[in-house]
Amino acid sequence: MRLLVTGGMGFIGSNFIRYALERHRDWEIINLDKLGYGSNPANLRDVEDNPRYTFVKGDIADFELVKELVKKVDAIVNFAAESHVDRSISSPDHFLRSNVIGVYTLLEAIRKENPEVRLVHISTDEVYGDILKGSFTEEDALVPSSPYSATKAAADSLVLGWTRTYRLNASITRCTNNYGPYQFPEKLIPKTIIRAKMGLKVPIYGTGKNVRDWIYVEDHVRAVETVLLKGEPREIYNISAGEERTNLEVVKTILRIMGEDESLIEFVEDRPGHDLRYSLDSWKITRDLKWRPRYSFEEGIKKTVRWYLQNEGWWRPLVNERTLHPTPWKLGW
Ligand code: NAD
């Protein structure tokens, strides 16, 4: 299979590419990434010389470029997006361009140049908004709370509209919060590990009671592989490991694993519009496609802490006042 992966220099895309090259020895992968915020070529240094891997620097909103790439492949996985919620609060325009215009451009390129191509569009649980009790299914309405999730919900609508009208072979995945190797230091879990390792205070927004549904990135990557190979066109698949934790519990667990004291915790001003709880019902992907997560939160978080402690050479160049800022939503782009 010839596969176009967009956004493959980011956290999840790079984990997907490494996994796919290793697991499918007959796959050829083109990685299209604009090397924007949060991307990092060091994420894929170990596969750079693989003859089945090609990197193209470019924007999914560039029709001329995307059209040429779309012609060459059998399938596309679209990870490309501006993904940092905090940044969407200070600079929503970047999010409109990548997450909405970018997806529109990709769909148009597919429609005009290669309508048979298989597309898996990577969305997020954040499109549903928050839920105080119970869990969202794929049938629930989209009620986004941030500029980030609003642009992701808009992209989902475009994919559904194009898929139905032009009969494209596309599926959508909506996954919960990922964690694991190669996650940018600005995000909660790596920031906690890195700041604790550096002996700095560990910031938590508001009261720390916000609940997220955590999944180890390798489990998400296997779910995307499953949807790519077995998913039905025009179907949406929620992806969750059912591991809900408050942010405070997550930080305390990391500090315990690292042998650090809870006195490092510092509560800071909350992010505006901060969703209280996310929770997904992912029974459909288990029932129809037989996917199941393999890692409990306890196992995944131990592996993650170990990875960051052993890979200081990866994160050290990314550490600065911005990436480790306690309230990045207050910063400009
Ligand atoms: P990331 O920010 O680490 O990576 C995104 C990558 O996309 C970056 O390398 C960036 O340069 C690239 N990119 C952005 N705009 C682009 C454009 N216009 N053209 C080409 N490349 C572009 O994000 P991530 O955490 O790896 O998330 C990947 C996808 O998964 C996103 O679509 C996100 O919405 C979705 N998702 C993430 C999570 C999570 O917990 N991180 C959960 C559910 C869904």
Coordinates of C-alpha atoms and ligand atoms in Angstrom, one line a residue:
M1 CA 0.0 0.0 0.0
R2 CA 1.1 3.5 -0.7
L3 CA 0.0 5.8 2.1
L4 CA 0.0 9.5 2.5
V5 CA 0.2 10.5 6.2
T6 CA -0.3 14.2 6.9
G7 CA 1.0 15.8 10.1
G8 CA 3.4 13.0 10.6
M9 CA 6.1 15.1 12.3
G10 CA 3.8 15.7 15.2
F11 CA 3.2 13.5 18.3
I12 CA 0.6 11.0 17.1
G13 CA 1.5 11.0 13.4
S14 CA 5.1 10.2 14.1
N15 CA 4.1 7.3 16.4
F16 CA 1.8 6.1 13.7
I17 CA 4.5 6.2 10.9
R18 CA 7.1 4.4 13.0
Y19 CA 4.6 1.7 13.9
A20 CA 3.2 1.3 10.4
L21 CA 6.7 1.0 8.7
E22 CA 7.7 -1.6 11.3
R23 CA 4.5 -3.6 11.1
H24 CA 3.7 -3.5 7.4
R25 CA 6.9 -4.3 5.5
D26 CA 5.1 -3.7 2.1
W27 CA 3.8 -0.2 2.9
E28 CA 5.4 2.9 1.5
I29 CA 4.7 6.1 3.4
I30 CA 4.8 9.8 2.3
N31 CA 4.7 12.1 5.3
L32 CA 3.3 15.6 4.4
D33 CA 3.9 18.1 7.2
K34 CA 4.4 21.9 7.2
L35 CA 6.7 21.7 10.2
G36 CA 4.5 24.0 12.2
Y37 CA 4.1 24.5 15.9
G38 CA 4.6 21.3 17.9
S39 CA 6.1 19.4 15.0
N40 CA 9.6 18.0 15.4
P41 CA 11.8 16.3 12.8
A42 CA 13.7 14.6 15.6
N43 CA 10.5 12.5 16.1
L44 CA 11.3 10.4 13.1
R45 CA 15.1 10.6 12.9
D46 CA 15.3 6.8 13.2
V47 CA 13.2 6.2 10.0
E48 CA 14.7 9.0 7.9
D49 CA 16.8 6.6 5.9
N50 CA 14.2 4.0 5.4
P51 CA 13.7 3.6 1.6
R52 CA 9.9 3.1 2.2
Y53 CA 9.6 6.5 3.8
T54 CA 9.6 10.0 2.2
F55 CA 9.1 13.4 3.8
V56 CA 7.5 16.3 2.0
K57 CA 7.5 19.7 3.7
G58 CA 4.2 21.4 2.8
D59 CA 0.8 22.5 3.8
I60 CA -2.4 20.5 3.4
A61 CA -4.1 23.8 2.4
D62 CA -1.8 24.0 -0.7
F63 CA -4.1 22.5 -3.4
E64 CA -1.4 22.2 -6.1
L65 CA 0.9 20.2 -3.9
V66 CA -1.8 18.0 -2.3
K67 CA -3.3 17.2 -5.6
E68 CA 0.0 15.7 -6.9
L69 CA 0.4 13.6 -3.7
V70 CA -3.1 12.4 -3.6
K71 CA -2.7 11.0 -7.2
K72 CA 0.2 8.8 -6.0
V73 CA -1.4 6.9 -3.1
D74 CA -4.0 4.3 -2.2
A75 CA -4.9 5.7 1.2
I76 CA -4.5 8.8 3.3
V77 CA -4.5 9.3 7.1
N78 CA -5.0 13.0 8.0
F79 CA -3.4 13.8 11.3
A80 CA -2.5 17.4 10.2
A81 CA -4.0 20.0 12.5
E82 CA -3.2 22.8 14.8
S83 CA -3.8 20.8 18.0
H84 CA -2.8 23.0 21.0
V85 CA -6.1 24.1 22.6
D86 CA -4.3 26.9 24.6
R87 CA -2.9 28.4 21.4
S88 CA -6.3 28.3 19.8
I89 CA -7.5 30.7 22.4
S90 CA -4.8 33.3 21.7
S91 CA -4.6 32.7 17.9
P92 CA -7.6 31.0 16.4
D93 CA -6.8 32.1 12.8
H94 CA -4.1 29.5 12.4
F95 CA -6.6 26.8 13.4
L96 CA -9.1 27.9 10.8
R97 CA -6.5 27.7 8.1
S98 CA -5.1 24.2 8.9
N99 CA -8.1 22.5 10.5
V100 CA -10.9 23.8 8.2
I101 CA -9.4 25.1 4.9
G102 CA -6.7 22.4 5.0
V103 CA -9.3 19.6 5.3
Y104 CA -11.5 21.3 2.6
T105 CA -8.4 21.4 0.3
L106 CA -7.6 17.7 1.0
L107 CA -11.2 16.7 0.2
E108 CA -11.3 18.7 -3.0
A109 CA -8.0 17.2 -4.1
I110 CA -9.4 13.7 -3.4
R111 CA -12.7 14.4 -5.2
K112 CA -10.9 15.8 -8.3
E113 CA -7.9 13.6 -8.6
N114 CA -8.4 10.3 -6.9
P115 CA -12.0 9.7 -5.6
E116 CA -11.3 6.0 -4.9
V117 CA -8.6 6.7 -2.4
R118 CA -9.3 5.6 1.2
L119 CA -9.3 8.4 3.8
V120 CA -9.1 8.2 7.6
H121 CA -9.7 11.6 9.1
I122 CA -8.4 12.0 12.6
S123 CA -10.8 14.0 14.8
T124 CA -11.1 14.3 18.5
D125 CA -13.4 13.7 21.5
E126 CA -13.4 17.4 22.1
V127 CA -15.9 17.9 19.2
Y128 CA -18.7 16.6 21.5
G129 CA -17.9 19.2 24.3
D130 CA -17.9 18.1 27.9
I131 CA -20.3 15.7 29.7
L132 CA -20.9 15.5 33.4
K133 CA -22.4 12.0 33.5
G134 CA -22.3 9.1 31.0
S135 CA -20.3 8.9 27.8
F136 CA -20.7 10.2 24.3
T137 CA -21.5 7.8 21.4
E138 CA -20.9 8.5 17.7
E139 CA -24.6 9.6 17.5
D140 CA -24.3 12.5 19.8
A141 CA -24.4 16.1 18.7
L142 CA -21.2 18.2 18.3
V143 CA -21.1 21.0 20.9
P144 CA -17.5 22.3 20.8
S145 CA -16.2 24.6 23.5
S146 CA -12.9 26.0 22.2
P147 CA -11.7 27.5 18.9
Y148 CA -9.7 24.2 18.5
S149 CA -12.6 21.9 18.9
A150 CA -14.9 24.2 16.9
T151 CA -12.5 23.9 13.9
K152 CA -12.2 20.1 14.4
A153 CA -16.0 19.9 14.4
A154 CA -16.2 22.0 11.3
A155 CA -13.7 19.6 9.6
D156 CA -15.8 16.6 10.6
S157 CA -18.8 18.2 9.0
L158 CA -16.9 18.8 5.8
V159 CA -15.7 15.2 5.7
L160 CA -19.3 13.9 6.2
G161 CA -20.7 16.3 3.6
W162 CA -18.1 15.4 1.0
T163 CA -18.3 11.7 1.7
R164 CA -22.1 11.6 1.3
T165 CA -22.4 13.9 -1.7
Y166 CA -19.3 12.7 -3.7
R167 CA -19.3 9.1 -2.3
L168 CA -15.8 9.3 -1.0
N169 CA -14.3 6.3 0.9
A170 CA -13.7 8.2 4.2
S171 CA -14.1 7.3 7.9
I172 CA -13.6 9.6 10.9
T173 CA -12.0 8.6 14.2
R174 CA -12.6 10.6 17.4
C175 CA -10.1 9.7 20.1
T176 CA -9.6 10.8 23.7
N177 CA -6.5 12.4 25.2
N178 CA -3.3 10.7 24.1
Y179 CA -0.1 10.4 26.0
G180 CA 3.3 8.6 25.4
P181 CA 6.7 9.1 23.8
Y182 CA 7.3 12.2 21.5
Q183 CA 4.5 14.4 23.0
F184 CA 5.4 18.1 22.9
P185 CA 6.6 19.4 26.3
E186 CA 3.8 22.0 26.4
K187 CA 1.1 19.3 27.1
L188 CA 0.1 18.3 30.6
I189 CA 1.9 14.9 31.0
P190 CA 5.3 15.7 29.4
K191 CA 5.3 19.1 31.1
T192 CA 4.7 17.5 34.5
I193 CA 7.5 15.0 34.0
I194 CA 10.0 17.6 32.7
R195 CA 9.3 20.3 35.2
A196 CA 9.4 17.7 38.1
K197 CA 12.7 16.4 36.7
M198 CA 14.0 20.0 36.6
G199 CA 12.9 20.6 40.2
L200 CA 10.3 23.2 39.1
K201 CA 6.8 23.6 40.4
V202 CA 4.2 21.6 38.4
P203 CA 1.2 23.8 37.3
I204 CA -2.4 22.6 37.3
Y205 CA -5.2 24.6 35.9
G206 CA -8.0 25.7 38.3
T207 CA -8.9 23.1 40.9
G208 CA -7.4 20.1 39.0
K209 CA -10.8 18.5 39.0
N210 CA -11.2 18.4 35.2
V211 CA -11.5 14.8 34.0
R212 CA -9.9 13.5 30.8
D213 CA -10.2 10.0 29.3
W214 CA -6.5 8.9 28.7
I215 CA -5.2 6.6 26.1
Y216 CA -1.6 5.4 25.5
V217 CA -0.6 6.6 22.0
E218 CA 0.3 3.1 20.8
D219 CA -3.3 2.0 21.4
H220 CA -4.6 5.0 19.4
V221 CA -2.2 4.2 16.6
R222 CA -3.4 0.6 16.4
A223 CA -7.0 1.8 16.4
V224 CA -6.2 4.1 13.4
E225 CA -4.6 1.2 11.6
T226 CA -7.7 -0.9 12.3
V227 CA -10.1 1.8 10.9
L228 CA -7.8 2.2 7.9
L229 CA -7.9 -1.5 7.0
K230 CA -11.4 -2.5 8.3
G231 CA -13.5 0.6 8.8
E232 CA -16.6 1.2 6.8
P233 CA -16.9 4.3 4.5
R234 CA -19.0 7.1 6.0
E235 CA -18.7 5.7 9.6
I236 CA -17.4 7.5 12.7
Y237 CA -15.4 5.5 15.3
N238 CA -14.9 6.7 18.9
I239 CA -11.6 5.5 20.4
S240 CA -11.2 5.3 24.2
A241 CA -9.4 3.2 26.7
G242 CA -11.9 4.1 29.4
E243 CA -9.2 5.4 31.7
E244 CA -10.7 8.6 33.2
R245 CA -8.6 10.6 35.6
T246 CA -8.8 14.1 37.0
N247 CA -5.8 16.3 36.1
L248 CA -4.8 16.2 39.8
E249 CA -4.8 12.4 39.8
V250 CA -2.7 12.3 36.7
V251 CA -0.1 14.7 38.2
K252 CA 0.0 12.9 41.5
T253 CA 0.5 9.5 39.8
I254 CA 3.4 10.9 37.8
L255 CA 5.0 12.4 40.9
R256 CA 4.6 9.1 42.8
I257 CA 6.2 7.1 40.0
M258 CA 9.1 9.7 39.9
G259 CA 9.5 9.6 43.7
E260 CA 8.8 13.3 43.9
D261 CA 6.8 15.2 46.5
E262 CA 3.3 16.5 46.0
S263 CA 4.4 19.9 47.3
L264 CA 5.7 20.6 43.8
I265 CA 2.0 21.0 42.7
E266 CA 0.9 24.6 42.1
F267 CA -2.6 25.6 41.1
V268 CA -2.7 28.3 38.4
E269 CA -5.4 30.4 36.7
D270 CA -7.8 28.2 34.7
R271 CA -8.0 28.2 30.9
P272 CA -11.2 30.0 29.8
G273 CA -13.9 27.7 28.6
H274 CA -12.1 24.7 30.1
D275 CA -14.2 21.6 29.6
L276 CA -14.9 19.8 32.8
R277 CA -15.1 16.2 31.7
Y278 CA -14.6 14.2 28.5
S279 CA -15.8 10.7 28.2
L280 CA -16.3 8.5 25.2
D281 CA -18.2 5.2 24.6
S282 CA -16.1 3.3 22.1
W283 CA -18.1 0.1 22.0
K284 CA -18.7 0.4 18.3
I285 CA -15.0 0.0 17.3
T286 CA -14.7 -3.0 19.6
R287 CA -17.9 -4.6 18.4
D288 CA -17.5 -4.0 14.7
L289 CA -13.7 -3.9 14.2
K290 CA -12.5 -5.9 17.2
W291 CA -10.1 -3.2 18.5
R292 CA -9.3 -3.1 22.2
P293 CA -6.8 -1.1 24.1
R294 CA -3.8 -3.0 25.5
Y295 CA -2.5 -0.6 28.1
S296 CA -4.0 0.4 31.4
F297 CA -3.3 4.0 32.5
E298 CA -0.9 2.7 35.2
E299 CA 1.1 0.7 32.6
G300 CA 1.1 3.4 30.0
I301 CA 2.1 6.2 32.3
K302 CA 5.0 4.2 33.8
K303 CA 6.3 3.5 30.2
T304 CA 5.9 7.2 29.4
V305 CA 7.7 8.5 32.5
R306 CA 10.5 6.1 31.8
W307 CA 10.7 7.2 28.2
Y308 CA 11.0 10.9 29.1
L309 CA 13.6 10.2 31.8
Q310 CA 15.7 8.1 29.3
N311 CA 15.3 10.6 26.4
E312 CA 16.4 13.9 27.8
G313 CA 18.3 14.5 24.5
W314 CA 14.9 14.6 22.7
W315 CA 13.1 17.0 25.0
R316 CA 15.9 19.2 26.2
P317 CA 16.2 21.3 22.9
L318 CA 12.4 21.9 23.1
V319 CA 12.4 23.3 26.6
N320 CA 12.0 27.1 27.0
E321 CA 9.9 29.6 28.7
R322 CA 7.1 29.1 26.3
T323 CA 6.9 25.3 26.2
L324 CA 7.1 25.1 30.0
H325 CA 4.9 28.1 30.7
P326 CA 2.3 27.5 33.5
T327 CA -0.5 29.2 31.5
P328 CA 0.3 29.0 27.8
W329 CA -3.2 30.2 26.8
K330 CA -2.1 33.7 27.9
L331 CA 0.7 33.8 25.3
G332 CA 0.4 34.9 21.7
W333 CA 1.2 32.5 18.9
Ligands
NAD1 P1 0.7 17.7 16.9 O1 0.5 19.2 17.0 O2 1.7 17.1 17.7 O3 0.9 17.4 15.4 C1 0.3 18.0 14.3 C2 1.2 18.0 13.1 O4 0.4 18.6 12.0 C3 2.4 18.9 13.3 O5 3.6 18.2 12.9 C4 2.1 20.1 12.4 O6 3.3 20.7 11.8 C5 1.2 19.4 11.3 N1 0.4 20.4 10.6 C6 -0.5 21.3 11.2 N2 -1.1 22.0 10.3 C7 -0.7 21.5 9.1 C8 -0.9 21.9 7.7 N3 -1.8 22.8 7.4 N4 -0.3 21.2 6.7 C9 0.6 20.2 7.0 N5 0.9 19.8 8.3 C10 0.3 20.5 9.3 O7 -0.7 17.0 17.2 P2 -1.1 15.6 17.7 O8 -1.3 15.6 19.1 O9 -0.1 14.6 17.1 O10 -2.5 15.4 17.0 C11 -2.6 14.8 15.7 C12 -4.1 14.7 15.3 O11 -4.8 14.0 16.3 C13 -4.8 16.1 15.3 O12 -5.7 16.1 14.2 C14 -5.5 16.2 16.6 O13 -6.7 17.0 16.4 C15 -5.9 14.7 16.8 N6 -6.1 14.3 18.2 C16 -5.1 14.5 19.1 C17 -5.3 14.1 20.4 C18 -4.2 14.3 21.5 O14 -4.5 13.9 22.6 N7 -3.1 14.8 21.1 C19 -6.5 13.4 20.8 C20 -7.5 13.2 19.8 C21 -7.3 13.7 18.5

